[in-house]
XYZ file of C-alpha atoms in Angstrom:
371
model
C 94.069 84.682 125.869
C 93.296 85.397 122.416
C 95.953 87.332 120.543
C 94.383 90.662 120.216
C 94.248 90.778 123.829
C 98.281 89.930 123.937
C 99.452 92.360 121.685
C 96.964 95.326 123.550
C 98.602 94.032 126.575
C 102.265 94.476 125.116
C 101.493 97.771 124.072
C 100.127 98.774 127.464
C 103.239 97.634 129.023
C 105.563 98.805 126.563
C 103.999 102.851 125.807
C 103.895 102.974 129.976
C 107.448 102.417 129.718
C 107.765 105.010 127.288
C 105.640 107.592 128.443
C 107.490 107.952 131.612
C 111.103 108.202 128.830
C 109.489 110.539 126.893
C 107.758 113.316 129.436
C 110.672 113.073 132.560
C 113.939 110.982 131.301
C 114.706 114.741 130.163
C 114.017 115.520 133.096
C 115.834 112.860 135.062
C 119.177 113.365 132.926
C 119.351 117.343 134.255
C 118.803 116.213 137.383
C 122.106 114.644 137.107
C 124.392 117.431 135.959
C 123.718 117.132 132.343
C 123.587 120.301 130.343
C 121.807 120.616 126.642
C 123.376 119.357 124.557
C 124.724 116.297 126.202
C 120.888 115.542 127.036
C 120.084 115.817 123.219
C 123.070 113.817 122.925
C 121.589 110.354 125.421
C 118.404 110.693 123.622
C 119.909 110.868 120.223
C 121.856 107.479 121.118
C 118.660 105.307 121.260
C 117.641 106.777 117.458
C 120.525 106.153 116.108
C 121.274 102.548 117.097
C 117.609 102.594 114.840
C 119.049 103.608 111.997
C 121.087 99.601 111.947
C 119.511 97.504 115.004
C 116.270 97.448 114.390
C 116.891 96.391 110.016
C 119.087 93.935 111.312
C 116.944 92.354 114.017
C 114.349 92.364 110.746
C 116.607 90.106 108.719
C 117.449 87.446 111.311
C 113.327 87.684 111.988
C 112.667 87.202 108.392
C 114.864 84.687 107.934
C 114.564 82.704 111.587
C 110.731 83.074 112.235
C 112.236 83.790 115.647
C 110.359 87.011 116.141
C 108.414 86.676 119.916
C 112.406 85.391 121.143
C 114.181 88.647 119.403
C 111.191 91.155 121.287
C 111.509 89.502 124.288
C 115.504 89.811 124.139
C 115.073 93.329 123.631
C 112.320 94.037 126.176
C 114.520 92.119 128.996
C 118.183 94.071 127.832
C 115.627 97.230 128.338
C 114.714 96.498 132.162
C 118.841 95.681 132.599
C 119.947 98.751 131.102
C 117.800 101.079 133.024
C 118.242 99.007 136.625
C 122.020 99.429 136.361
C 121.191 103.264 135.551
C 121.759 104.877 139.313
C 124.583 102.468 139.970
C 126.609 104.398 137.288
C 128.244 107.229 135.959
C 128.884 106.889 132.255
C 124.999 106.667 131.146
C 125.267 107.117 127.738
C 127.678 104.271 127.499
C 124.688 102.141 129.266
C 121.656 103.427 127.053
C 124.246 103.296 124.005
C 124.483 99.415 124.779
C 120.636 99.383 125.440
C 119.635 101.372 122.276
C 121.814 98.426 119.634
C 120.325 95.316 121.929
C 116.855 96.490 122.271
C 116.121 98.532 118.818
C 113.706 95.665 117.721
C 110.852 95.081 120.518
C 108.282 97.665 119.022
C 108.504 97.440 114.869
C 108.513 93.954 115.530
C 105.608 93.542 117.340
C 104.158 95.657 114.936
C 105.054 93.157 112.022
C 102.937 91.132 113.776
C 99.985 92.562 115.086
C 99.648 93.534 110.624
C 99.848 89.829 109.810
C 97.224 89.136 112.393
C 94.660 91.541 111.101
C 94.005 89.270 108.138
C 94.447 92.509 105.386
C 91.971 95.053 107.339
C 94.672 97.251 108.538
C 91.795 99.377 110.416
C 91.723 96.528 113.038
C 95.292 97.836 113.751
C 93.894 101.520 116.460
C 91.159 99.401 118.677
C 94.814 97.132 119.794
C 97.248 99.997 119.653
C 95.350 101.846 121.622
C 95.801 100.493 124.738
C 99.368 101.899 124.179
C 98.288 105.625 123.486
C 95.924 104.687 127.291
C 98.719 103.132 129.418
C 101.114 106.420 127.921
C 98.479 108.660 129.040
C 97.506 107.012 132.353
C 101.339 107.090 133.387
C 102.273 110.271 132.147
C 99.525 112.067 134.730
C 100.486 110.352 137.323
C 103.802 110.877 136.777
C 103.659 114.553 136.629
C 101.934 114.428 139.880
C 104.637 112.129 141.409
C 107.502 114.287 140.256
C 105.929 117.202 142.416
C 106.404 115.238 145.591
C 108.595 112.682 144.922
C 112.809 113.338 144.048
C 113.569 112.851 140.057
C 115.851 110.416 140.717
C 113.127 107.437 141.454
C 112.493 107.350 137.436
C 114.036 104.472 136.405
C 112.041 101.695 139.038
C 109.265 102.633 137.474
C 110.823 101.882 133.714
C 111.756 98.567 135.050
C 109.618 97.170 135.542
C 106.690 98.218 133.085
C 109.472 96.785 130.508
C 109.704 93.858 132.773
C 106.287 93.240 132.615
C 106.555 93.955 128.705
C 109.129 90.704 128.885
C 106.380 87.953 130.269
C 103.616 89.662 127.760
C 106.466 88.959 125.341
C 107.006 85.297 126.190
C 103.572 84.791 124.889
C 103.493 86.322 121.560
C 103.848 84.022 118.176
C 106.871 83.015 116.778
C 106.197 84.624 113.368
C 106.988 82.885 110.037
C 110.344 82.431 108.430
C 110.732 83.399 105.135
C 113.407 81.453 103.430
C 113.264 83.249 100.284
C 113.973 86.436 102.685
C 117.882 85.749 102.323
C 117.909 85.591 98.566
C 115.957 88.233 97.240
C 117.025 92.095 98.448
C 114.600 95.027 98.823
C 113.906 96.444 95.189
C 113.364 99.937 96.296
C 110.383 101.505 94.236
C 109.141 105.440 94.279
C 105.863 104.960 96.756
C 108.650 103.363 99.327
C 111.183 106.471 99.398
C 108.356 108.509 100.001
C 106.813 106.623 102.730
C 110.517 106.725 104.304
C 111.513 110.489 103.140
C 108.082 111.122 105.079
C 108.552 108.866 108.302
C 111.968 110.568 108.541
C 110.583 113.849 108.292
C 108.136 113.779 110.817
C 110.794 112.000 113.484
C 112.714 115.355 112.513
C 110.025 117.241 113.041
C 109.538 115.580 116.574
C 112.889 115.436 117.902
C 112.962 118.874 119.772
C 109.086 117.563 121.408
C 110.402 114.593 122.454
C 113.522 116.215 123.867
C 112.496 119.570 125.385
C 108.783 120.177 125.859
C 109.180 119.006 129.433
C 112.087 121.934 129.940
C 110.585 124.583 127.691
C 107.258 124.050 129.457
C 109.448 123.919 132.916
C 111.188 126.746 132.034
C 108.187 128.910 131.524
C 106.817 128.500 134.991
C 104.928 125.501 134.604
C 104.232 122.517 137.368
C 104.968 119.311 136.848
C 101.496 118.340 137.284
C 100.514 120.073 134.098
C 103.132 119.283 132.174
C 102.373 115.745 132.845
C 98.095 116.641 131.916
C 99.629 118.847 128.528
C 101.259 115.486 127.441
C 98.275 113.620 128.601
C 96.133 115.781 126.905
C 98.032 114.856 123.231
C 97.478 111.356 124.038
C 94.146 111.629 125.203
C 92.916 112.957 121.581
C 95.345 110.148 119.778
C 92.918 107.502 121.395
C 89.732 108.560 119.807
C 91.685 108.743 116.641
C 92.602 105.084 117.316
C 89.113 104.829 118.020
C 87.645 105.974 114.653
C 90.684 104.488 112.661
C 88.628 101.748 110.778
C 86.175 104.523 109.535
C 89.127 107.103 108.725
C 91.146 104.077 106.905
C 87.374 103.695 104.958
C 87.110 107.224 104.081
C 90.131 108.545 103.427
C 93.468 107.474 101.127
C 96.924 106.500 103.868
C 98.323 109.262 101.656
C 96.025 111.989 102.082
C 95.814 110.944 106.246
C 100.078 111.409 106.100
C 99.684 115.029 104.438
C 97.131 115.932 106.617
C 98.924 114.768 109.331
C 101.989 116.369 108.871
C 100.776 120.035 107.811
C 99.246 119.540 111.390
C 102.860 119.025 112.574
C 103.509 122.593 111.392
C 101.211 124.210 113.392
C 102.240 122.711 116.155
C 105.646 123.190 116.126
C 105.175 126.959 115.348
C 102.759 127.619 118.168
C 104.612 125.295 121.081
C 107.735 127.688 119.784
C 106.531 130.677 119.825
C 103.477 131.376 122.046
C 103.897 128.356 124.464
C 103.898 130.997 127.859
C 100.138 131.274 126.559
C 98.013 128.130 127.849
C 95.600 127.786 125.618
C 97.589 127.958 122.581
C 99.901 124.455 124.471
C 96.723 122.433 124.427
C 95.401 123.403 121.471
C 99.347 122.334 119.989
C 99.404 119.224 122.235
C 95.813 118.103 120.901
C 97.908 117.855 117.140
C 99.108 115.061 118.511
C 96.380 113.102 117.535
C 97.340 113.677 113.824
C 101.381 114.334 113.645
C 101.838 110.940 115.479
C 98.339 109.119 115.898
C 97.111 109.395 112.773
C 100.736 109.509 111.208
C 101.563 106.437 113.095
C 99.030 104.205 111.942
C 98.367 105.281 108.041
C 102.671 104.423 108.364
C 102.477 101.229 109.652
C 99.502 100.417 107.061
C 100.971 102.156 104.629
C 104.790 99.426 104.738
C 102.362 96.443 105.077
C 101.152 97.661 101.455
C 104.079 98.404 99.652
C 106.483 95.678 101.344
C 106.440 92.116 99.766
C 105.151 89.845 102.181
C 108.632 88.210 102.721
C 109.845 91.429 103.879
C 107.247 92.061 106.462
C 109.703 92.249 109.183
C 112.522 93.890 107.354
C 109.726 96.609 105.472
C 108.588 97.573 109.350
C 111.920 97.423 110.900
C 113.378 99.865 108.106
C 111.336 102.690 108.149
C 111.458 102.218 111.546
C 115.158 102.714 111.061
C 115.014 105.696 108.759
C 111.667 107.497 110.801
C 112.640 106.800 113.956
C 116.138 105.870 113.880
C 117.838 108.828 111.658
C 115.120 110.678 111.185
C 114.726 111.209 115.434
C 118.492 111.036 115.590
C 118.958 114.289 113.230
C 116.100 116.035 115.184
C 117.324 115.417 118.241
C 120.844 116.908 117.225
C 119.586 119.769 115.399
C 117.000 120.655 118.275
C 119.992 120.116 121.148
C 121.851 122.844 118.474
C 118.563 124.642 117.539
C 118.270 124.887 121.472
C 121.393 127.053 122.445
C 121.844 129.000 119.267
C 118.152 130.776 119.937
C 116.439 128.780 122.235
C 112.417 127.084 122.162
C 111.688 130.142 118.415
C 114.471 128.769 116.141
C 114.372 124.864 117.546
C 110.713 124.278 116.846
C 110.360 126.608 113.689
C 113.176 123.619 112.779
C 110.653 121.666 113.837
C 108.006 123.123 111.484
C 109.970 123.265 108.168
C 111.003 119.809 108.423
C 106.843 118.486 109.272
C 106.923 120.480 105.748
C 109.314 118.494 104.236
C 107.759 115.492 104.814
C 104.368 116.699 103.438
C 106.009 117.182 100.594
C 107.124 114.224 100.697
C 104.233 112.585 101.271
C 102.571 114.026 98.285
C 104.100 111.726 96.035
C 102.238 108.593 97.472
C 99.089 110.456 96.437
C 100.283 110.272 92.834
C 101.029 106.318 92.564
C 97.288 106.065 93.991
C 98.158 104.646 97.767
């Protein structure tokens, strides 16, 4: 099977698992008796682990070239953790261990994908969109499923999807070892700092969304099916972004895409926090996921590939994951839990909007650097 197909298959299985986790795992935790602060804490554990674990795995990958083995190990650990979850009381311990040992899969596959594109980052979109397609399908089907079945059935499909990702990972390239990786430290340029700052702020902004959107909509009276529809709407328009990514990258600078994506985040989170009881506003807000995640993620992955040296590509992707999807997501989830308990959805999502605004200012510094 050609490498782009194998990469697309991995994204498909990985994000099928992610779709269940992001949209419905908070409901599973609530069904297990956890309160809002406890849910925020459990959901923050993977992000906390991503502060340090992906960078460590990236250093190992750059030094040894064992990208494939590390990705497969990460998928196997994650599948085992969700298989054990229905049988344990200490969910936080299971999620914590899984988060440390299974944190490397996605950033290392991003490094493999960018390395295979022969200097044409716009080709990333048509490969990565298969992850969005599976996310959309699973979230939509999951909402209908939960209208008919108990939420406690969720771990089973999460195990199956991640087990499939493990099998696909076995067919990925091994990667290249860089002997210099252990001798040459990374030099943090202003461009790297600005990019990491934008990634951190964007992840903080999404903390409220991933932790509490489903609970927020459920409290407002939306059905499980409608919640699934609203999640899938965001992913559907995200797929359009990935399809047109080559044209988007040819027309606009990466810094412009990043700033515009974060500006859309300000509007999106304010709308969700203050007007989610009006369906058409939620529909518009969810359509902005194409920018706040889709175009931002694609542009940031390409920017990481540009600002980090060749011998540090795995470290670059995993460092961005650590700072953004690790530190930023952890901070955003915990702050969202605090905001939710103090002022409900309006306060939690207003904080998210302020974080997106700060990220836009950080990304604007990349424009001055010509990125």
